[in-house]
Structure formats: C-alpha cells, structure tokens
PDB file of C-alpha atoms in Angstrom:
ATOM      1  CA  UNK V   1       0.000   0.000   0.000  1.00 56.00           C
ATOM      2  CA  UNK V   2       1.943   2.958  -1.291  1.00 59.00           C
ATOM      3  CA  UNK V   3      -0.185   5.719   0.167  1.00 58.00           C
ATOM      4  CA  UNK V   4      -0.464   4.280   3.667  1.00 57.00           C
ATOM      5  CA  UNK V   5       3.320   3.912   3.776  1.00 54.00           C
ATOM      6  CA  UNK V   6       3.837   7.466   2.673  1.00 54.00           C
ATOM      7  CA  UNK V   7       5.397   9.624   3.940  1.00 50.00           C
ATOM      8  CA  UNK V   8       5.956   7.870   7.232  1.00 57.00           C
ATOM      9  CA  UNK V   9       4.198   4.623   8.082  1.00 55.00           C
ATOM     10  CA  UNK V  10       4.357   5.564  11.720  1.00 60.00           C
ATOM     11  CA  UNK V  11       2.164   8.573  11.018  1.00 64.00           C
ATOM     12  CA  UNK V  12      -0.786   6.267  10.392  1.00 65.00           C
ATOM     13  CA  UNK V  13      -2.021   5.218  13.771  1.00 69.00           C
ATOM     14  CA  UNK V  14      -2.699   1.609  14.666  1.00 73.00           C
ATOM     15  CA  UNK V  15      -6.233   2.625  15.553  1.00 70.00           C
ATOM     16  CA  UNK V  16      -6.817   3.822  12.010  1.00 71.00           C
ATOM     17  CA  UNK V  17      -5.293   0.707  10.492  1.00 74.00           C
ATOM     18  CA  UNK V  18      -7.528  -1.363  12.744  1.00 84.00           C
ATOM     19  CA  UNK V  19     -10.563   0.671  11.691  1.00 86.00           C
ATOM     20  CA  UNK V  20      -9.768   0.022   8.052  1.00 84.00           C
ATOM     21  CA  UNK V  21      -9.553  -3.704   8.701  1.00 89.00           C
ATOM     22  CA  UNK V  22     -12.812  -3.664  10.642  1.00 91.00           C
ATOM     23  CA  UNK V  23     -14.419  -1.733   7.791  1.00 91.00           C
ATOM     24  CA  UNK V  24     -13.288  -4.322   5.251  1.00 92.00           C
ATOM     25  CA  UNK V  25     -14.407  -7.145   7.518  1.00 93.00           C
ATOM     26  CA  UNK V  26     -17.833  -5.603   8.079  1.00 94.00           C
ATOM     27  CA  UNK V  27     -18.342  -5.156   4.341  1.00 93.00           C
ATOM     28  CA  UNK V  28     -17.481  -8.825   3.880  1.00 95.00           C
ATOM     29  CA  UNK V  29     -20.053  -9.707   6.538  1.00 95.00           C
ATOM     30  CA  UNK V  30     -22.684  -7.622   4.771  1.00 96.00           C
ATOM     31  CA  UNK V  31     -21.875  -9.341   1.483  1.00 97.00           C
ATOM     32  CA  UNK V  32     -22.252 -12.739   3.170  1.00 97.00           C
ATOM     33  CA  UNK V  33     -25.621 -11.600   4.525  1.00 97.00           C
ATOM     34  CA  UNK V  34     -26.685 -10.540   1.026  1.00 98.00           C
ATOM     35  CA  UNK V  35     -25.782 -13.938  -0.389  1.00 98.00           C
ATOM     36  CA  UNK V  36     -27.661 -15.683   2.418  1.00 98.00           C
ATOM     37  CA  UNK V  37     -30.693 -13.460   1.720  1.00 98.00           C
ATOM     38  CA  UNK V  38     -30.593 -14.461  -1.919  1.00 98.00           C
ATOM     39  CA  UNK V  39     -30.262 -18.174  -1.103  1.00 98.00           C
ATOM     40  CA  UNK V  40     -33.502 -17.997   0.855  1.00 98.00           C
ATOM     41  CA  UNK V  41     -35.060 -15.824  -1.858  1.00 98.00           C
ATOM     42  CA  UNK V  42     -34.232 -18.459  -4.459  1.00 98.00           C
ATOM     43  CA  UNK V  43     -35.896 -21.111  -2.289  1.00 98.00           C
ATOM     44  CA  UNK V  44     -39.018 -18.959  -2.050  1.00 98.00           C
ATOM     45  CA  UNK V  45     -39.099 -18.409  -5.806  1.00 97.00           C
ATOM     46  CA  UNK V  46     -38.679 -22.165  -6.368  1.00 97.00           C
ATOM     47  CA  UNK V  47     -41.555 -22.952  -4.014  1.00 98.00           C
ATOM     48  CA  UNK V  48     -39.283 -24.735  -1.541  1.00 98.00           C
ATOM     49  CA  UNK V  49     -40.364 -22.484   1.313  1.00 98.00           C
ATOM     50  CA  UNK V  50     -43.696 -20.743   1.884  1.00 98.00           C
ATOM     51  CA  UNK V  51     -44.371 -17.009   1.854  1.00 97.00           C
ATOM     52  CA  UNK V  52     -44.737 -17.104   5.643  1.00 98.00           C
ATOM     53  CA  UNK V  53     -41.369 -18.838   5.988  1.00 98.00           C
ATOM     54  CA  UNK V  54     -39.738 -16.287   3.654  1.00 98.00           C
ATOM     55  CA  UNK V  55     -41.183 -13.371   5.575  1.00 98.00           C
ATOM     56  CA  UNK V  56     -40.219 -14.924   8.889  1.00 98.00           C
ATOM     57  CA  UNK V  57     -36.666 -15.271   7.595  1.00 98.00           C
ATOM     58  CA  UNK V  58     -36.631 -11.608   6.599  1.00 98.00           C
ATOM     59  CA  UNK V  59     -38.149 -10.239   9.796  1.00 98.00           C
ATOM     60  CA  UNK V  60     -36.598 -12.555  12.360  1.00 98.00           C
ATOM     61  CA  UNK V  61     -33.250 -13.458  10.851  1.00 98.00           C
ATOM     62  CA  UNK V  62     -32.062 -11.206   8.032  1.00 98.00           C
ATOM     63  CA  UNK V  63     -33.290  -7.729   8.917  1.00 96.00           C
ATOM     64  CA  UNK V  64     -32.056  -7.625  12.542  1.00 97.00           C
ATOM     65  CA  UNK V  65     -28.618  -8.804  11.486  1.00 97.00           C
ATOM     66  CA  UNK V  66     -28.483  -6.429   8.543  1.00 96.00           C
ATOM     67  CA  UNK V  67     -29.462  -3.523  10.796  1.00 95.00           C
ATOM     68  CA  UNK V  68     -26.602  -4.362  13.167  1.00 95.00           C
ATOM     69  CA  UNK V  69     -24.068  -4.595  10.356  1.00 96.00           C
ATOM     70  CA  UNK V  70     -25.345  -1.379   8.785  1.00 95.00           C
ATOM     71  CA  UNK V  71     -24.923   0.553  12.019  1.00 94.00           C
ATOM     72  CA  UNK V  72     -21.388  -0.822  12.416  1.00 94.00           C
ATOM     73  CA  UNK V  73     -20.526   0.223   8.869  1.00 94.00           C
ATOM     74  CA  UNK V  74     -21.819   3.732   9.473  1.00 94.00           C
ATOM     75  CA  UNK V  75     -19.857   4.055  12.725  1.00 92.00           C
ATOM     76  CA  UNK V  76     -16.655   2.878  11.058  1.00 91.00           C
ATOM     77  CA  UNK V  77     -17.223   5.208   8.113  1.00 89.00           C
ATOM     78  CA  UNK V  78     -17.636   8.106  10.528  1.00 88.00           C
ATOM     79  CA  UNK V  79     -14.339   7.237  12.243  1.00 85.00           C
ATOM     80  CA  UNK V  80     -12.639   7.305   8.830  1.00 83.00           C
ATOM     81  CA  UNK V  81     -14.257  10.665   7.962  1.00 84.00           C
ATOM     82  CA  UNK V  82     -13.167  12.124  11.292  1.00 83.00           C
ATOM     83  CA  UNK V  83      -9.632  10.874  10.689  1.00 80.00           C
ATOM     84  CA  UNK V  84      -9.553  12.497   7.266  1.00 79.00           C
ATOM     85  CA  UNK V  85     -10.410  15.849   8.793  1.00 81.00           C
ATOM     86  CA  UNK V  86      -7.297  15.667  10.986  1.00 79.00           C
ATOM     87  CA  UNK V  87      -4.817  15.522   8.115  1.00 77.00           C
ATOM     88  CA  UNK V  88      -6.683  16.919   5.120  1.00 80.00           C
ATOM     89  CA  UNK V  89      -5.036  20.314   5.247  1.00 81.00           C
ATOM     90  CA  UNK V  90      -1.568  18.700   5.193  1.00 78.00           C
ATOM     91  CA  UNK V  91      -1.994  16.609   2.040  1.00 81.00           C
ATOM     92  CA  UNK V  92       0.818  17.232  -0.448  1.00 82.00           C
ATOM     93  CA  UNK V  93      -0.269  15.963  -3.869  1.00 87.00           C
ATOM     94  CA  UNK V  94       3.126  16.730  -5.418  1.00 86.00           C
ATOM     95  CA  UNK V  95       4.800  14.350  -2.975  1.00 81.00           C
ATOM     96  CA  UNK V  96       2.777  11.273  -3.981  1.00 82.00           C
ATOM     97  CA  UNK V  97       5.275   8.684  -5.328  1.00 80.00           C
ATOM     98  CA  UNK V  98       4.673   7.831  -9.004  1.00 81.00           C
TER      99      UNK V  98
ATOM    100  CA  UNK M   1     -50.864  -0.441  -0.768  1.00 67.00           C
ATOM    101  CA  UNK M   2     -51.788   1.744  -3.694  1.00 89.00           C
ATOM    102  CA  UNK M   3     -49.091   3.168  -5.877  1.00 95.00           C
ATOM    103  CA  UNK M   4     -48.800   6.888  -6.514  1.00 97.00           C
ATOM    104  CA  UNK M   5     -50.819   8.448  -9.330  1.00 98.00           C
ATOM    105  CA  UNK M   6     -48.236  10.525 -11.173  1.00 98.00           C
ATOM    106  CA  UNK M   7     -50.938  12.368 -13.112  1.00 98.00           C
ATOM    107  CA  UNK M   8     -51.569  14.260  -9.856  1.00 98.00           C
ATOM    108  CA  UNK M   9     -47.936  15.418  -9.781  1.00 98.00           C
ATOM    109  CA  UNK M  10     -46.732  18.720 -11.248  1.00 98.00           C
ATOM    110  CA  UNK M  11     -44.638  18.259 -14.380  1.00 98.00           C
ATOM    111  CA  UNK M  12     -41.949  20.538 -15.741  1.00 97.00           C
ATOM    112  CA  UNK M  13     -40.469  19.248 -18.988  1.00 97.00           C
ATOM    113  CA  UNK M  14     -38.106  21.678 -20.697  1.00 95.00           C
ATOM    114  CA  UNK M  15     -37.147  19.256 -23.466  1.00 94.00           C
ATOM    115  CA  UNK M  16     -40.536  17.589 -24.072  1.00 97.00           C
ATOM    116  CA  UNK M  17     -38.954  14.303 -23.023  1.00 97.00           C
ATOM    117  CA  UNK M  18     -41.495  13.062 -20.481  1.00 97.00           C
ATOM    118  CA  UNK M  19     -44.713  11.073 -20.730  1.00 98.00           C
ATOM    119  CA  UNK M  20     -46.676  10.799 -17.524  1.00 98.00           C
ATOM    120  CA  UNK M  21     -49.208   8.069 -16.889  1.00 98.00           C
ATOM    121  CA  UNK M  22     -50.771   6.974 -13.621  1.00 97.00           C
ATOM    122  CA  UNK M  23     -47.995   4.697 -12.405  1.00 97.00           C
ATOM    123  CA  UNK M  24     -45.114   5.639 -14.682  1.00 97.00           C
ATOM    124  CA  UNK M  25     -42.858   8.503 -15.716  1.00 98.00           C
ATOM    125  CA  UNK M  26     -41.376   7.699 -19.130  1.00 98.00           C
ATOM    126  CA  UNK M  27     -38.173   9.514 -20.018  1.00 97.00           C
ATOM    127  CA  UNK M  28     -37.212   9.667 -23.702  1.00 97.00           C
ATOM    128  CA  UNK M  29     -33.621  10.722 -24.493  1.00 94.00           C
ATOM    129  CA  UNK M  30     -33.656  13.430 -21.845  1.00 94.00           C
ATOM    130  CA  UNK M  31     -30.511  15.548 -21.869  1.00 91.00           C
ATOM    131  CA  UNK M  32     -28.669  16.079 -18.604  1.00 89.00           C
ATOM    132  CA  UNK M  33     -28.964  19.841 -19.106  1.00 90.00           C
ATOM    133  CA  UNK M  34     -32.785  19.639 -19.261  1.00 94.00           C
ATOM    134  CA  UNK M  35     -34.637  21.421 -16.493  1.00 96.00           C
ATOM    135  CA  UNK M  36     -37.315  18.824 -15.820  1.00 97.00           C
ATOM    136  CA  UNK M  37     -39.003  17.429 -12.747  1.00 97.00           C
ATOM    137  CA  UNK M  38     -42.174  15.646 -11.660  1.00 98.00           C
ATOM    138  CA  UNK M  39     -43.108  16.741  -8.152  1.00 98.00           C
ATOM    139  CA  UNK M  40     -45.912  16.541  -5.625  1.00 98.00           C
ATOM    140  CA  UNK M  41     -46.389  18.939  -2.724  1.00 98.00           C
ATOM    141  CA  UNK M  42     -47.382  16.744   0.221  1.00 98.00           C
ATOM    142  CA  UNK M  43     -47.473  19.783   2.582  1.00 97.00           C
ATOM    143  CA  UNK M  44     -44.764  20.926   4.984  1.00 97.00           C
ATOM    144  CA  UNK M  45     -43.204  18.306   7.229  1.00 97.00           C
ATOM    145  CA  UNK M  46     -44.984  15.386   5.570  1.00 98.00           C
ATOM    146  CA  UNK M  47     -42.011  13.043   5.299  1.00 98.00           C
ATOM    147  CA  UNK M  48     -40.310  12.034   8.540  1.00 97.00           C
ATOM    148  CA  UNK M  49     -39.229   8.428   8.795  1.00 97.00           C
ATOM    149  CA  UNK M  50     -40.518   6.370   5.879  1.00 98.00           C
ATOM    150  CA  UNK M  51     -40.155   3.273   3.721  1.00 97.00           C
ATOM    151  CA  UNK M  52     -40.826   3.814   0.030  1.00 98.00           C
ATOM    152  CA  UNK M  53     -40.930   1.235  -2.753  1.00 98.00           C
ATOM    153  CA  UNK M  54     -40.194   2.036  -6.389  1.00 98.00           C
ATOM    154  CA  UNK M  55     -39.179   0.541  -9.732  1.00 98.00           C
ATOM    155  CA  UNK M  56     -36.685   1.953 -12.227  1.00 96.00           C
ATOM    156  CA  UNK M  57     -35.809   0.943 -15.749  1.00 95.00           C
ATOM    157  CA  UNK M  58     -32.710   2.266 -17.489  1.00 92.00           C
ATOM    158  CA  UNK M  59     -33.138   1.521 -21.179  1.00 93.00           C
ATOM    159  CA  UNK M  60     -30.204   3.405 -22.628  1.00 90.00           C
ATOM    160  CA  UNK M  61     -27.919   6.340 -22.158  1.00 86.00           C
ATOM    161  CA  UNK M  62     -25.576   8.136 -24.456  1.00 83.00           C
ATOM    162  CA  UNK M  63     -22.254   9.609 -23.533  1.00 68.00           C
ATOM    163  CA  UNK M  64     -21.314   6.677 -21.329  1.00 54.00           C
ATOM    164  CA  UNK M  65     -17.957   8.161 -20.533  1.00 57.00           C
ATOM    165  CA  UNK M  66     -19.529  11.525 -19.856  1.00 57.00           C
ATOM    166  CA  UNK M  67     -21.483  12.263 -16.738  1.00 67.00           C
ATOM    167  CA  UNK M  68     -25.164  11.605 -17.258  1.00 73.00           C
ATOM    168  CA  UNK M  69     -27.381  12.100 -14.262  1.00 84.00           C
ATOM    169  CA  UNK M  70     -31.006  12.150 -13.286  1.00 90.00           C
ATOM    170  CA  UNK M  71     -32.935  11.245 -10.173  1.00 94.00           C
ATOM    171  CA  UNK M  72     -34.884   8.106  -9.497  1.00 94.00           C
ATOM    172  CA  UNK M  73     -36.498   9.581  -6.382  1.00 97.00           C
ATOM    173  CA  UNK M  74     -36.094  12.631  -4.186  1.00 98.00           C
ATOM    174  CA  UNK M  75     -37.571  14.054  -0.996  1.00 98.00           C
ATOM    175  CA  UNK M  76     -36.862  17.754  -0.571  1.00 98.00           C
ATOM    176  CA  UNK M  77     -38.122  21.165   0.407  1.00 98.00           C
ATOM    177  CA  UNK M  78     -37.852  22.813  -3.007  1.00 97.00           C
ATOM    178  CA  UNK M  79     -40.370  22.472  -5.832  1.00 97.00           C
ATOM    179  CA  UNK M  80     -37.816  22.270  -8.666  1.00 97.00           C
ATOM    180  CA  UNK M  81     -35.438  19.421  -7.698  1.00 97.00           C
ATOM    181  CA  UNK M  82     -32.907  19.188 -10.497  1.00 95.00           C
ATOM    182  CA  UNK M  83     -29.304  18.358  -9.588  1.00 93.00           C
ATOM    183  CA  UNK M  84     -28.388  22.011  -9.938  1.00 93.00           C
ATOM    184  CA  UNK M  85     -31.228  23.195  -7.675  1.00 96.00           C
ATOM    185  CA  UNK M  86     -30.653  20.512  -5.020  1.00 96.00           C
ATOM    186  CA  UNK M  87     -26.935  21.213  -5.010  1.00 94.00           C
ATOM    187  CA  UNK M  88     -27.694  24.876  -4.390  1.00 95.00           C
ATOM    188  CA  UNK M  89     -30.387  24.283  -1.757  1.00 97.00           C
ATOM    189  CA  UNK M  90     -28.365  21.766   0.281  1.00 96.00           C
ATOM    190  CA  UNK M  91     -31.516  20.162   1.678  1.00 95.00           C
ATOM    191  CA  UNK M  92     -32.965  16.869   0.495  1.00 97.00           C
ATOM    192  CA  UNK M  93     -32.483  13.172   0.148  1.00 98.00           C
ATOM    193  CA  UNK M  94     -32.122  11.616  -3.302  1.00 97.00           C
ATOM    194  CA  UNK M  95     -31.515   8.465  -5.237  1.00 97.00           C
ATOM    195  CA  UNK M  96     -29.422   9.617  -8.147  1.00 94.00           C
ATOM    196  CA  UNK M  97     -28.686   7.683 -11.317  1.00 91.00           C
ATOM    197  CA  UNK M  98     -25.392   8.513 -12.835  1.00 81.00           C
ATOM    198  CA  UNK M  99     -24.219   6.587 -15.791  1.00 74.00           C
ATOM    199  CA  UNK M 100     -20.754   5.428 -16.508  1.00 73.00           C
ATOM    200  CA  UNK M 101     -20.632   2.028 -18.208  1.00 77.00           C
ATOM    201  CA  UNK M 102     -23.313   0.683 -15.900  1.00 83.00           C
ATOM    202  CA  UNK M 103     -26.228   2.629 -14.444  1.00 85.00           C
ATOM    203  CA  UNK M 104     -25.128   3.438 -10.922  1.00 89.00           C
ATOM    204  CA  UNK M 105     -27.262   4.306  -7.915  1.00 94.00           C
ATOM    205  CA  UNK M 106     -26.145   6.961  -5.455  1.00 95.00           C
ATOM    206  CA  UNK M 107     -27.942   7.680  -2.188  1.00 97.00           C
ATOM    207  CA  UNK M 108     -27.183  11.263  -1.206  1.00 97.00           C
ATOM    208  CA  UNK M 109     -28.128  13.641   1.587  1.00 97.00           C
ATOM    209  CA  UNK M 110     -27.724  17.101   0.113  1.00 97.00           C
ATOM    210  CA  UNK M 111     -27.086  18.763   3.491  1.00 96.00           C
ATOM    211  CA  UNK M 112     -23.512  17.494   3.705  1.00 92.00           C
ATOM    212  CA  UNK M 113     -23.268  15.419   0.503  1.00 93.00           C
ATOM    213  CA  UNK M 114     -23.072  12.165   2.483  1.00 94.00           C
ATOM    214  CA  UNK M 115     -23.191   9.442  -0.163  1.00 94.00           C
ATOM    215  CA  UNK M 116     -23.076   5.728  -0.721  1.00 95.00           C
ATOM    216  CA  UNK M 117     -23.155   4.064  -4.114  1.00 94.00           C
ATOM    217  CA  UNK M 118     -24.077   0.914  -5.966  1.00 95.00           C
ATOM    218  CA  UNK M 119     -21.965   0.578  -9.067  1.00 91.00           C
ATOM    219  CA  UNK M 120     -24.459  -1.269 -11.246  1.00 86.00           C
ATOM    220  CA  UNK M 121     -24.548  -4.871 -12.354  1.00 83.00           C
ATOM    221  CA  UNK M 122     -24.169  -4.369 -16.110  1.00 87.00           C
ATOM    222  CA  UNK M 123     -24.797  -2.037 -19.022  1.00 86.00           C
ATOM    223  CA  UNK M 124     -28.397  -1.073 -19.869  1.00 89.00           C
ATOM    224  CA  UNK M 125     -31.100  -2.188 -20.141  1.00 91.00           C
ATOM    225  CA  UNK M 126     -31.402  -2.762 -16.405  1.00 93.00           C
ATOM    226  CA  UNK M 127     -34.361  -2.829 -14.070  1.00 96.00           C
ATOM    227  CA  UNK M 128     -33.927  -2.065 -10.385  1.00 96.00           C
ATOM    228  CA  UNK M 129     -36.439  -2.278  -7.565  1.00 98.00           C
ATOM    229  CA  UNK M 130     -35.692  -0.044  -4.593  1.00 98.00           C
ATOM    230  CA  UNK M 131     -36.778  -0.140  -0.991  1.00 98.00           C
ATOM    231  CA  UNK M 132     -35.692   3.213   0.396  1.00 98.00           C
ATOM    232  CA  UNK M 133     -36.094   4.039   4.047  1.00 97.00           C
ATOM    233  CA  UNK M 134     -35.065   6.456   6.748  1.00 98.00           C
ATOM    234  CA  UNK M 135     -34.994   5.704  10.445  1.00 96.00           C
ATOM    235  CA  UNK M 136     -33.660   8.591  12.501  1.00 96.00           C
ATOM    236  CA  UNK M 137     -30.206   9.432  11.172  1.00 96.00           C
ATOM    237  CA  UNK M 138     -29.872   6.328   8.993  1.00 96.00           C
ATOM    238  CA  UNK M 139     -31.017   6.313   5.374  1.00 98.00           C
ATOM    239  CA  UNK M 140     -30.858   3.059   3.459  1.00 97.00           C
ATOM    240  CA  UNK M 141     -31.658   1.877  -0.050  1.00 98.00           C
ATOM    241  CA  UNK M 142     -31.939  -1.833  -0.758  1.00 98.00           C
ATOM    242  CA  UNK M 143     -31.576  -2.545  -4.463  1.00 98.00           C
ATOM    243  CA  UNK M 144     -33.180  -5.660  -5.924  1.00 98.00           C
ATOM    244  CA  UNK M 145     -33.383  -7.166  -9.381  1.00 97.00           C
ATOM    245  CA  UNK M 146     -36.941  -8.493  -8.972  1.00 97.00           C
ATOM    246  CA  UNK M 147     -40.336  -7.140  -7.998  1.00 97.00           C
ATOM    247  CA  UNK M 148     -40.745  -9.704  -5.208  1.00 96.00           C
ATOM    248  CA  UNK M 149     -37.520  -8.339  -3.723  1.00 98.00           C
ATOM    249  CA  UNK M 150     -36.016 -11.784  -3.253  1.00 98.00           C
ATOM    250  CA  UNK M 151     -32.740 -11.070  -5.081  1.00 98.00           C
ATOM    251  CA  UNK M 152     -30.815  -8.353  -3.287  1.00 98.00           C
ATOM    252  CA  UNK M 153     -28.120  -6.680  -5.392  1.00 97.00           C
ATOM    253  CA  UNK M 154     -26.797  -4.309  -2.760  1.00 97.00           C
ATOM    254  CA  UNK M 155     -27.619  -2.247   0.308  1.00 97.00           C
ATOM    255  CA  UNK M 156     -26.377   1.321   0.380  1.00 97.00           C
ATOM    256  CA  UNK M 157     -26.630   3.457   3.491  1.00 97.00           C
ATOM    257  CA  UNK M 158     -25.643   6.862   4.828  1.00 97.00           C
ATOM    258  CA  UNK M 159     -25.832   8.938   7.973  1.00 95.00           C
ATOM    259  CA  UNK M 160     -28.556  11.460   7.144  1.00 97.00           C
ATOM    260  CA  UNK M 161     -30.299  14.503   8.559  1.00 97.00           C
ATOM    261  CA  UNK M 162     -33.605  14.121  10.402  1.00 97.00           C
ATOM    262  CA  UNK M 163     -35.089  17.038   8.458  1.00 96.00           C
ATOM    263  CA  UNK M 164     -38.724  16.590   7.488  1.00 98.00           C
ATOM    264  CA  UNK M 165     -39.518  17.048   3.816  1.00 98.00           C
ATOM    265  CA  UNK M 166     -42.438  18.526   1.918  1.00 98.00           C
ATOM    266  CA  UNK M 167     -42.026  17.456  -1.705  1.00 98.00           C
ATOM    267  CA  UNK M 168     -41.593  14.076  -3.356  1.00 98.00           C
ATOM    268  CA  UNK M 169     -40.103  13.953  -6.825  1.00 98.00           C
ATOM    269  CA  UNK M 170     -40.630  11.091  -9.255  1.00 98.00           C
ATOM    270  CA  UNK M 171     -38.045  12.493 -11.668  1.00 97.00           C
ATOM    271  CA  UNK M 172     -35.427  15.192 -11.658  1.00 96.00           C
ATOM    272  CA  UNK M 173     -32.981  16.075 -14.407  1.00 94.00           C
ATOM    273  CA  UNK M 174     -29.417  17.316 -14.076  1.00 90.00           C
ATOM    274  CA  UNK M 175     -29.860  20.927 -15.017  1.00 89.00           C
ATOM    275  CA  UNK M 176     -26.203  21.285 -15.994  1.00 86.00           C
ATOM    276  CA  UNK M 177     -24.352  20.884 -19.293  1.00 84.00           C
ATOM    277  CA  UNK M 178     -23.005  17.384 -19.906  1.00 80.00           C
ATOM    278  CA  UNK M 179     -23.749  16.296 -23.511  1.00 79.00           C
ATOM    279  CA  UNK M 180     -25.450  13.106 -22.409  1.00 86.00           C
ATOM    280  CA  UNK M 181     -28.973  11.670 -22.557  1.00 89.00           C
ATOM    281  CA  UNK M 182     -30.972   8.980 -20.831  1.00 91.00           C
ATOM    282  CA  UNK M 183     -33.977   6.867 -21.784  1.00 94.00           C
ATOM    283  CA  UNK M 184     -35.590   5.353 -18.737  1.00 95.00           C
ATOM    284  CA  UNK M 185     -38.684   5.138 -16.584  1.00 97.00           C
ATOM    285  CA  UNK M 186     -39.513   5.633 -12.917  1.00 97.00           C
ATOM    286  CA  UNK M 187     -42.514   3.560 -11.860  1.00 98.00           C
ATOM    287  CA  UNK M 188     -44.757   2.147  -9.157  1.00 98.00           C
ATOM    288  CA  UNK M 189     -43.986   4.436  -6.243  1.00 98.00           C
ATOM    289  CA  UNK M 190     -45.558   2.969  -3.115  1.00 98.00           C
ATOM    290  CA  UNK M 191     -45.161   5.358  -0.192  1.00 98.00           C
ATOM    291  CA  UNK M 192     -46.737   2.803   2.142  1.00 96.00           C
ATOM    292  CA  UNK M 193     -48.832   5.477   3.782  1.00 93.00           C
ATOM    293  CA  UNK M 194     -52.381   5.054   5.019  1.00 74.00           C
ATOM    294  CA  UNK M 195     -54.875   6.645   2.667  1.00 57.00           C
ATOM    295  CA  UNK M 196     -56.320  10.024   3.510  1.00 45.00           C
ATOM    296  CA  UNK M 197     -54.814  13.050   5.135  1.00 45.00           C
ATOM    297  CA  UNK M 198     -52.592  12.028   8.029  1.00 42.00           C
ATOM    298  CA  UNK M 199     -53.789   8.445   8.075  1.00 37.00           C
ATOM    299  CA  UNK M 200     -56.969   6.476   8.219  1.00 36.00           C
ATOM    300  CA  UNK M 201     -58.060   4.038  10.860  1.00 35.00           C
ATOM    301  CA  UNK M 202     -61.260   1.986  10.624  1.00 34.00           C
ATOM    302  CA  UNK M 203     -62.664   4.376   8.025  1.00 34.00           C
ATOM    303  CA  UNK M 204     -62.131   7.398  10.266  1.00 36.00           C
ATOM    304  CA  UNK M 205     -59.676  10.001   9.064  1.00 38.00           C
ATOM    305  CA  UNK M 206     -57.201  10.710  11.844  1.00 40.00           C
ATOM    306  CA  UNK M 207     -54.626  13.448  12.159  1.00 45.00           C
ATOM    307  CA  UNK M 208     -52.419  14.802  14.866  1.00 44.00           C
ATOM    308  CA  UNK M 209     -52.388  18.541  15.480  1.00 43.00           C
ATOM    309  CA  UNK M 210     -49.990  19.925  18.053  1.00 46.00           C
ATOM    310  CA  UNK M 211     -49.710  16.511  19.640  1.00 46.00           C
ATOM    311  CA  UNK M 212     -53.478  16.041  19.973  1.00 45.00           C
ATOM    312  CA  UNK M 213     -55.134  13.322  17.923  1.00 44.00           C
ATOM    313  CA  UNK M 214     -58.265  14.492  16.193  1.00 43.00           C
ATOM    314  CA  UNK M 215     -60.714  12.553  14.047  1.00 42.00           C
ATOM    315  CA  UNK M 216     -63.092  13.558  11.324  1.00 39.00           C
ATOM    316  CA  UNK M 217     -66.236  11.484  10.989  1.00 36.00           C
ATOM    317  CA  UNK M 218     -68.595  12.032   8.069  1.00 36.00           C
ATOM    318  CA  UNK M 219     -67.095  15.397   7.316  1.00 36.00           C
ATOM    319  CA  UNK M 220     -67.733  16.798  10.812  1.00 31.00           C
TER     320      UNK M 220
END
C-alpha cells in the first residue's frame, strides 16, 4: 500500500489501520448476509419455502442482522471521515510517489 | 398499498422528453442539461421516517464516458429538484442515477453530501427495484433485481439529517451541461402510507395537530 506507507508509516495510527480492517471485515459480513438473503429468496421463488417462511426469515433473521451490520458500517465510516479531517489540510499531492 | 398516481404530480419538462401516466414517468432521451421534474407537494413536514418502494428501468444512455445524471427519487423542500437546484439548496435526500458504463445508484443527503453508491450490475437495459427508508439518522436503499424483492443486489446506506420534507419527486434532471442523454422510466412508487390526510383508521380520518389526535367522521 503505497499511500499508507507514505510519507511515514508511523504517522498512520494503529487505531486507524484497525478501523480500516474492521471496515473491510464488516463489508465482507454484509456481502455474506446478502448472499444468504438471496439463497432464501431463491428457495421462495422455487416454491421450496412458503411465503410465511420467507417473511419470517426476513423479519426474524435477516433484517435484525443487517441492521446491526449497517450501524457498524456507518460508525466505522464516521471514524474514517473524522480521521480524514485531521490531516486533510496537510496533504501534499506533489509528494505522492509515481 | 396503492401506488402513486403521477398524473396528480406537477410536471416541468423543458425538453418535451417526459410522458406521464398513472404509475409511470417515461423519459425519452432526456438531456442532462434539461430542467425537468415531476413533483408533488405533500405539505410541509410530511415526510419524517418512511419506507418507500419504487421501480426503475434504465433503457439506454448516451455519452457513457460523460457524466449523465437524473434522479430516481427525491424528498426535498424545493419544488424544482434538479441536480443544480438541489446542489444549491443543500436540503434533500435523493436516489441519483449517474451513468458510466453501468447505471449506478447513489444515495445522497444534500445537506452534507453524504453518499453511498451501488456501481451497477451491467450495461443497460437494467431494471432495479428499490426499498428506500429512513430511520432517525440512517437512510438506506436496498436494491433488488426483482419485484418480489427476493434477489438483493446491494444495500447502500448513509448517515442522514432528520429534516422533514415537503415534496416528493418522481423524476429530476441534471440541469447542468453534460452532452449526455438517458432513456428510462420511474414507476410504481408505493409510499406505504395510510390513505387520507394524516392516516386512516377503521374508516375514520385521523390526524395529529400539536400533539393532539383528532378525528373527522362524516365530514364533521
């Protein structure tokens, strides 16, 4: 990662690196939730589960989990935005290695 | 729930690109620089938290490497919600289509330009079904490929303002020069609201005025 190592890797705090990893992880969790949603959706379309079972899956299983993941994503995004505001005025575009 | 009747909306169509029928706004090669919108005044403060359903078809756009934009859906407090007007007003919540190779979906709060995006599954034609909601400071759009909403393409979400909104827009153009056009339709808006002013329970129209619930029975 060229940018994160520039100009001084020590200037990027561990907390921020951890936030980035959590952000990536949470997106992966949301993607897994999406795929799980679509597996159940395919079963409903194929007549393998009833409408009541599909709706129960949405209301009792999918939506509560998705709401939790969504809130985590928003919190992590806010941490990243707050971090940006701390260094934005010091960005030197001419110094980016090319 | 009944879908919105777009013939009751107010249409502005600077390029004669729009055809409005009850459940559908057809857009025929509308230029990004058009000043066009299809809006309904729901009265001040109408939209707080909500869940809206809608369908959107992107048939074609020109200038795929040039910025084409229009709006699938907007809640705002101005009566002329083009991109240019919303960008100037800085108040509103929109689902914006902007076309690169694939028709993308951007959820944006105009107050601080908080955005999240879905980058599109493929080139047009594409049909998307949206479930757009706000709960407090969280706005979310779930994007599906089917009307039954069983195949979820993506969920986009932002931290949003809790501002209440007056107008709903079923179409907004760019209002800026971009040498690009779009052919599309916005359809089947279901606001999932009870019929009648302020709600209806057991056939009795009910509203809340200054925190006091009042009912109107047989016009009294």
